[in-house]
Amino acid sequence: MRELVEQLASLPGIGQKTAQRLAFYIITMPPEKVERLAKTLTETRKSIHYCKECCTLTDDETCPICSNPKRDHSTIMVVETDRDLAAYEKTGRYEGVYHVLHGAISPMMGIGPDDIRLKELMTRVSREDIKEIIIATNSSLEGETTAMYISKLVKPAGIRATRIASGVPVGGDLENIDEVTLLRALEGRTEL
Ligand code: ZN
């Protein structure tokens, strides 16, 4: 029981009290339900991997967005995390595809270009007919550094590089910003 509380409390957003409440709930659940929950956890984790196109987490080889022919595959929006992608998808107004970096360049934290999914982005750029790269990394120092780095990489290839407008609060996580602000940031994007 103590181990269960400890493990639950290690999850984000779950404090000791909630962990205890959940643990008590779980130990009174019918055994087959607990088994199903445990199995779902293990199997979901096992089946999740990176989309071979955009690096988002998916349980297929290619994610539903990349495999949708109705999306504009010549426009790539570069985001830091899957949560950022989800935030833009929620607006329902972006028709292009994405690329998830899984981080941002941070010299201070020792995170360089090779530590995020940049190589995969460059492979896509060299292989596909890309018209625009919309850089939607966070407006933090790391996000800006990453944006500059990407624009320097793609511009020599004659690809348009744009940056979402500020108005997204400095240092703000994209996932915490409302849809109207996100759309305004997208529509007001500027050339890099
Ligand atoms: Zn994908």
PDB file of C-alpha atoms and ligand atoms in Angstrom:
ATOM      1  CA  MET A   1       0.000   0.000   0.000  1.00  0.00           C
ATOM      2  CA  ARG A   2       2.782   2.448   0.927  1.00  0.00           C
ATOM      3  CA  GLU A   3       4.595   1.648  -2.311  1.00  0.00           C
ATOM      4  CA  LEU A   4       1.396   2.296  -4.287  1.00  0.00           C
ATOM      5  CA  VAL A   5       0.866   5.686  -2.613  1.00  0.00           C
ATOM      6  CA  GLU A   6       4.490   6.605  -3.279  1.00  0.00           C
ATOM      7  CA  GLN A   7       4.284   5.681  -6.941  1.00  0.00           C
ATOM      8  CA  LEU A   8       1.032   7.546  -7.497  1.00  0.00           C
ATOM      9  CA  ALA A   9       2.420  10.614  -5.691  1.00  0.00           C
ATOM     10  CA  SER A  10       5.365  10.659  -8.101  1.00  0.00           C
ATOM     11  CA  LEU A  11       3.001  11.443 -10.990  1.00  0.00           C
ATOM     12  CA  PRO A  12       2.648  15.104 -12.006  1.00  0.00           C
ATOM     13  CA  GLY A  13      -0.207  16.969 -10.346  1.00  0.00           C
ATOM     14  CA  ILE A  14      -0.820  14.269  -7.734  1.00  0.00           C
ATOM     15  CA  GLY A  15       0.020  15.195  -4.153  1.00  0.00           C
ATOM     16  CA  GLN A  16       0.183  12.903  -1.117  1.00  0.00           C
ATOM     17  CA  LYS A  17      -3.504  13.331  -0.299  1.00  0.00           C
ATOM     18  CA  THR A  18      -4.746  12.529  -3.797  1.00  0.00           C
ATOM     19  CA  ALA A  19      -2.317   9.610  -3.989  1.00  0.00           C
ATOM     20  CA  GLN A  20      -3.758   8.185  -0.784  1.00  0.00           C
ATOM     21  CA  ARG A  21      -7.311   8.644  -1.998  1.00  0.00           C
ATOM     22  CA  LEU A  22      -6.514   6.921  -5.298  1.00  0.00           C
ATOM     23  CA  ALA A  23      -4.676   4.106  -3.544  1.00  0.00           C
ATOM     24  CA  PHE A  24      -7.651   3.469  -1.247  1.00  0.00           C
ATOM     25  CA  TYR A  25      -9.939   3.458  -4.256  1.00  0.00           C
ATOM     26  CA  ILE A  26      -7.728   1.051  -6.185  1.00  0.00           C
ATOM     27  CA  ILE A  27      -7.415  -1.467  -3.352  1.00  0.00           C
ATOM     28  CA  THR A  28     -11.194  -1.691  -3.087  1.00  0.00           C
ATOM     29  CA  MET A  29     -11.716  -2.135  -6.827  1.00  0.00           C
ATOM     30  CA  PRO A  30     -12.663  -5.611  -8.120  1.00  0.00           C
ATOM     31  CA  PRO A  31      -9.411  -7.516  -8.880  1.00  0.00           C
ATOM     32  CA  GLU A  32     -10.234  -7.866 -12.574  1.00  0.00           C
ATOM     33  CA  LYS A  33     -10.633  -4.102 -12.918  1.00  0.00           C
ATOM     34  CA  VAL A  34      -7.257  -3.516 -11.297  1.00  0.00           C
ATOM     35  CA  GLU A  35      -5.749  -6.045 -13.653  1.00  0.00           C
ATOM     36  CA  ARG A  36      -7.270  -4.283 -16.636  1.00  0.00           C
ATOM     37  CA  LEU A  37      -5.907  -0.934 -15.473  1.00  0.00           C
ATOM     38  CA  ALA A  38      -2.416  -2.374 -14.962  1.00  0.00           C
ATOM     39  CA  LYS A  39      -2.527  -4.074 -18.352  1.00  0.00           C
ATOM     40  CA  THR A  40      -3.696  -0.898 -20.086  1.00  0.00           C
ATOM     41  CA  LEU A  41      -0.835   1.056 -18.515  1.00  0.00           C
ATOM     42  CA  THR A  42       1.790  -1.461 -19.597  1.00  0.00           C
ATOM     43  CA  GLU A  43       0.427  -1.994 -23.073  1.00  0.00           C
ATOM     44  CA  THR A  44      -0.174   1.648 -23.887  1.00  0.00           C
ATOM     45  CA  ARG A  45       3.381   2.456 -22.827  1.00  0.00           C
ATOM     46  CA  LYS A  46       4.715  -0.409 -24.937  1.00  0.00           C
ATOM     47  CA  SER A  47       2.815   0.545 -28.081  1.00  0.00           C
ATOM     48  CA  ILE A  48       3.713   4.251 -28.021  1.00  0.00           C
ATOM     49  CA  HIS A  49       6.598   5.456 -30.143  1.00  0.00           C
ATOM     50  CA  TYR A  50       7.591   8.404 -32.290  1.00  0.00           C
ATOM     51  CA  CYS A  51       5.768   9.008 -35.581  1.00  0.00           C
ATOM     52  CA  LYS A  52       8.318   8.377 -38.310  1.00  0.00           C
ATOM     53  CA  GLU A  53       7.421  11.667 -39.974  1.00  0.00           C
ATOM     54  CA  CYS A  54       6.818  14.277 -37.287  1.00  0.00           C
ATOM     55  CA  CYS A  55       8.144  12.582 -34.127  1.00  0.00           C
ATOM     56  CA  THR A  56       4.930  13.026 -32.188  1.00  0.00           C
ATOM     57  CA  LEU A  57       3.974  10.179 -29.880  1.00  0.00           C
ATOM     58  CA  THR A  58       1.626   7.755 -31.564  1.00  0.00           C
ATOM     59  CA  ASP A  59       0.683   4.096 -31.480  1.00  0.00           C
ATOM     60  CA  ASP A  60       0.845   3.781 -35.257  1.00  0.00           C
ATOM     61  CA  GLU A  61       3.915   3.965 -37.463  1.00  0.00           C
ATOM     62  CA  THR A  62       2.666   7.298 -38.797  1.00  0.00           C
ATOM     63  CA  CYS A  63       0.426   9.529 -36.689  1.00  0.00           C
ATOM     64  CA  PRO A  64      -3.155  10.357 -37.788  1.00  0.00           C
ATOM     65  CA  ILE A  65      -2.138  13.902 -38.791  1.00  0.00           C
ATOM     66  CA  CYS A  66       0.772  12.831 -41.034  1.00  0.00           C
ATOM     67  CA  SER A  67      -1.290  10.101 -42.636  1.00  0.00           C
ATOM     68  CA  ASN A  68      -4.185  12.467 -43.407  1.00  0.00           C
ATOM     69  CA  PRO A  69      -4.062  13.403 -47.122  1.00  0.00           C
ATOM     70  CA  LYS A  70      -6.309  16.404 -46.469  1.00  0.00           C
ATOM     71  CA  ARG A  71      -3.603  18.138 -44.426  1.00  0.00           C
ATOM     72  CA  ASP A  72      -1.222  20.539 -46.150  1.00  0.00           C
ATOM     73  CA  HIS A  73       2.029  18.581 -46.101  1.00  0.00           C
ATOM     74  CA  SER A  74       4.059  21.496 -47.467  1.00  0.00           C
ATOM     75  CA  THR A  75       3.611  23.524 -44.268  1.00  0.00           C
ATOM     76  CA  ILE A  76       5.314  22.292 -41.125  1.00  0.00           C
ATOM     77  CA  MET A  77       4.726  23.834 -37.721  1.00  0.00           C
ATOM     78  CA  VAL A  78       7.647  23.161 -35.409  1.00  0.00           C
ATOM     79  CA  VAL A  79       6.706  22.803 -31.730  1.00  0.00           C
ATOM     80  CA  GLU A  80       8.613  21.790 -28.625  1.00  0.00           C
ATOM     81  CA  THR A  81       6.249  19.203 -27.168  1.00  0.00           C
ATOM     82  CA  ASP A  82       3.287  16.973 -27.928  1.00  0.00           C
ATOM     83  CA  ARG A  83       1.250  19.162 -25.596  1.00  0.00           C
ATOM     84  CA  ASP A  84       1.945  22.178 -27.843  1.00  0.00           C
ATOM     85  CA  LEU A  85       0.790  20.177 -30.848  1.00  0.00           C
ATOM     86  CA  ALA A  86      -2.385  19.240 -28.996  1.00  0.00           C
ATOM     87  CA  ALA A  87      -3.001  22.916 -28.143  1.00  0.00           C
ATOM     88  CA  TYR A  88      -2.843  23.920 -31.821  1.00  0.00           C
ATOM     89  CA  GLU A  89      -4.929  20.957 -32.903  1.00  0.00           C
ATOM     90  CA  LYS A  90      -7.617  22.034 -30.466  1.00  0.00           C
ATOM     91  CA  THR A  91      -8.072  25.282 -32.372  1.00  0.00           C
ATOM     92  CA  GLY A  92      -9.128  23.165 -35.355  1.00  0.00           C
ATOM     93  CA  ARG A  93      -7.892  25.881 -37.710  1.00  0.00           C
ATOM     94  CA  TYR A  94      -4.384  24.790 -38.599  1.00  0.00           C
ATOM     95  CA  GLU A  95      -4.302  22.668 -41.743  1.00  0.00           C
ATOM     96  CA  GLY A  96      -0.616  21.927 -42.088  1.00  0.00           C
ATOM     97  CA  VAL A  97       1.433  19.231 -40.402  1.00  0.00           C
ATOM     98  CA  TYR A  98       3.777  19.402 -37.411  1.00  0.00           C
ATOM     99  CA  HIS A  99       7.229  18.535 -36.221  1.00  0.00           C
ATOM    100  CA  VAL A 100       7.771  17.854 -32.524  1.00  0.00           C
ATOM    101  CA  LEU A 101      11.288  18.619 -31.280  1.00  0.00           C
ATOM    102  CA  HIS A 102      10.858  17.126 -27.798  1.00  0.00           C
ATOM    103  CA  GLY A 103      12.724  19.995 -26.208  1.00  0.00           C
ATOM    104  CA  ALA A 104      14.592  23.155 -27.100  1.00  0.00           C
ATOM    105  CA  ILE A 105      18.228  24.128 -27.416  1.00  0.00           C
ATOM    106  CA  SER A 106      19.570  25.265 -24.052  1.00  0.00           C
ATOM    107  CA  PRO A 107      23.296  25.927 -23.764  1.00  0.00           C
ATOM    108  CA  MET A 108      22.800  26.517 -20.046  1.00  0.00           C
ATOM    109  CA  MET A 109      21.297  23.083 -19.521  1.00  0.00           C
ATOM    110  CA  GLY A 110      23.766  21.485 -21.890  1.00  0.00           C
ATOM    111  CA  ILE A 111      21.054  20.677 -24.448  1.00  0.00           C
ATOM    112  CA  GLY A 112      22.401  21.069 -27.967  1.00  0.00           C
ATOM    113  CA  PRO A 113      20.861  20.690 -31.446  1.00  0.00           C
ATOM    114  CA  ASP A 114      21.666  16.967 -31.441  1.00  0.00           C
ATOM    115  CA  ASP A 115      19.696  16.401 -28.253  1.00  0.00           C
ATOM    116  CA  ILE A 116      16.356  17.364 -29.800  1.00  0.00           C
ATOM    117  CA  ARG A 117      14.619  16.021 -32.918  1.00  0.00           C
ATOM    118  CA  LEU A 118      16.202  18.499 -35.317  1.00  0.00           C
ATOM    119  CA  LYS A 119      17.952  16.020 -37.554  1.00  0.00           C
ATOM    120  CA  GLU A 120      14.593  14.431 -38.325  1.00  0.00           C
ATOM    121  CA  LEU A 121      13.220  17.850 -39.297  1.00  0.00           C
ATOM    122  CA  MET A 122      16.139  18.475 -41.645  1.00  0.00           C
ATOM    123  CA  THR A 123      15.632  15.076 -43.254  1.00  0.00           C
ATOM    124  CA  ARG A 124      12.006  15.947 -43.962  1.00  0.00           C
ATOM    125  CA  VAL A 125      13.007  19.343 -45.352  1.00  0.00           C
ATOM    126  CA  SER A 126      15.538  17.804 -47.716  1.00  0.00           C
ATOM    127  CA  ARG A 127      13.225  15.007 -48.847  1.00  0.00           C
ATOM    128  CA  GLU A 128       9.846  16.681 -49.188  1.00  0.00           C
ATOM    129  CA  ASP A 129       8.594  19.734 -51.007  1.00  0.00           C
ATOM    130  CA  ILE A 130       8.249  22.114 -48.081  1.00  0.00           C
ATOM    131  CA  LYS A 131       7.009  25.657 -48.655  1.00  0.00           C
ATOM    132  CA  GLU A 132       6.929  27.029 -45.133  1.00  0.00           C
ATOM    133  CA  ILE A 133       8.278  26.206 -41.707  1.00  0.00           C
ATOM    134  CA  ILE A 134       6.271  27.897 -38.960  1.00  0.00           C
ATOM    135  CA  ILE A 135       8.409  27.997 -35.847  1.00  0.00           C
ATOM    136  CA  ALA A 136       6.132  27.817 -32.828  1.00  0.00           C
ATOM    137  CA  THR A 137       8.651  27.132 -30.103  1.00  0.00           C
ATOM    138  CA  ASN A 138       8.000  28.866 -26.763  1.00  0.00           C
ATOM    139  CA  SER A 139       8.907  32.510 -26.321  1.00  0.00           C
ATOM    140  CA  SER A 140      11.456  31.588 -23.657  1.00  0.00           C
ATOM    141  CA  LEU A 141      15.193  32.131 -24.209  1.00  0.00           C
ATOM    142  CA  GLU A 142      15.526  28.462 -25.204  1.00  0.00           C
ATOM    143  CA  GLY A 143      12.578  28.704 -27.583  1.00  0.00           C
ATOM    144  CA  GLU A 144      13.996  31.812 -29.267  1.00  0.00           C
ATOM    145  CA  THR A 145      17.469  30.268 -29.546  1.00  0.00           C
ATOM    146  CA  THR A 146      15.939  27.205 -31.178  1.00  0.00           C
ATOM    147  CA  ALA A 147      13.863  29.358 -33.556  1.00  0.00           C
ATOM    148  CA  MET A 148      16.944  31.269 -34.740  1.00  0.00           C
ATOM    149  CA  TYR A 149      18.883  28.054 -35.163  1.00  0.00           C
ATOM    150  CA  ILE A 150      16.163  26.467 -37.300  1.00  0.00           C
ATOM    151  CA  SER A 151      15.682  29.542 -39.487  1.00  0.00           C
ATOM    152  CA  LYS A 152      19.427  29.605 -40.224  1.00  0.00           C
ATOM    153  CA  LEU A 153      19.260  25.950 -41.230  1.00  0.00           C
ATOM    154  CA  VAL A 154      16.243  26.105 -43.526  1.00  0.00           C
ATOM    155  CA  LYS A 155      16.529  29.515 -45.176  1.00  0.00           C
ATOM    156  CA  PRO A 156      19.524  28.634 -47.380  1.00  0.00           C
ATOM    157  CA  ALA A 157      17.327  25.882 -48.855  1.00  0.00           C
ATOM    158  CA  GLY A 158      14.937  28.591 -50.056  1.00  0.00           C
ATOM    159  CA  ILE A 159      12.244  27.616 -47.596  1.00  0.00           C
ATOM    160  CA  ARG A 160      10.142  30.307 -45.988  1.00  0.00           C
ATOM    161  CA  ALA A 161      10.684  30.402 -42.227  1.00  0.00           C
ATOM    162  CA  THR A 162       8.170  32.224 -40.057  1.00  0.00           C
ATOM    163  CA  ARG A 163       7.837  32.774 -36.332  1.00  0.00           C
ATOM    164  CA  ILE A 164       4.505  32.895 -34.515  1.00  0.00           C
ATOM    165  CA  ALA A 165       3.740  36.371 -33.213  1.00  0.00           C
ATOM    166  CA  SER A 166       4.491  37.374 -29.713  1.00  0.00           C
ATOM    167  CA  GLY A 167       1.374  38.038 -27.734  1.00  0.00           C
ATOM    168  CA  VAL A 168       2.067  34.639 -26.436  1.00  0.00           C
ATOM    169  CA  PRO A 169       3.359  35.676 -22.990  1.00  0.00           C
ATOM    170  CA  VAL A 170       7.106  35.483 -22.524  1.00  0.00           C
ATOM    171  CA  GLY A 171       8.177  32.151 -21.136  1.00  0.00           C
ATOM    172  CA  GLY A 172       4.609  30.958 -21.502  1.00  0.00           C
ATOM    173  CA  ASP A 173       3.923  27.345 -22.244  1.00  0.00           C
ATOM    174  CA  LEU A 174       1.861  27.068 -25.404  1.00  0.00           C
ATOM    175  CA  GLU A 175      -0.450  24.532 -23.814  1.00  0.00           C
ATOM    176  CA  ASN A 176      -1.627  27.033 -21.204  1.00  0.00           C
ATOM    177  CA  ILE A 177      -2.633  29.660 -23.732  1.00  0.00           C
ATOM    178  CA  ASP A 178      -6.203  29.980 -24.926  1.00  0.00           C
ATOM    179  CA  GLU A 179      -7.207  29.144 -28.485  1.00  0.00           C
ATOM    180  CA  VAL A 180      -7.925  32.729 -29.553  1.00  0.00           C
ATOM    181  CA  THR A 181      -4.428  33.833 -28.531  1.00  0.00           C
ATOM    182  CA  LEU A 182      -2.903  30.846 -30.311  1.00  0.00           C
ATOM    183  CA  LEU A 183      -4.755  31.632 -33.531  1.00  0.00           C
ATOM    184  CA  ARG A 184      -3.783  35.294 -33.301  1.00  0.00           C
ATOM    185  CA  ALA A 185      -0.146  34.273 -32.828  1.00  0.00           C
ATOM    186  CA  LEU A 186      -0.379  31.993 -35.861  1.00  0.00           C
ATOM    187  CA  GLU A 187      -2.092  34.528 -38.082  1.00  0.00           C
ATOM    188  CA  GLY A 188       0.316  37.295 -37.054  1.00  0.00           C
ATOM    189  CA  ARG A 189       3.425  35.263 -37.750  1.00  0.00           C
ATOM    190  CA  THR A 190       6.397  37.140 -39.165  1.00  0.00           C
ATOM    191  CA  GLU A 191       9.190  36.272 -41.595  1.00  0.00           C
ATOM    192  CA  LEU A 192      12.516  35.233 -40.125  1.00  0.00           C
TER     193      LEU A 192
HETATM  194 ZN    ZN B   1       3.267  12.444 -37.555  1.00  0.00          ZN
END
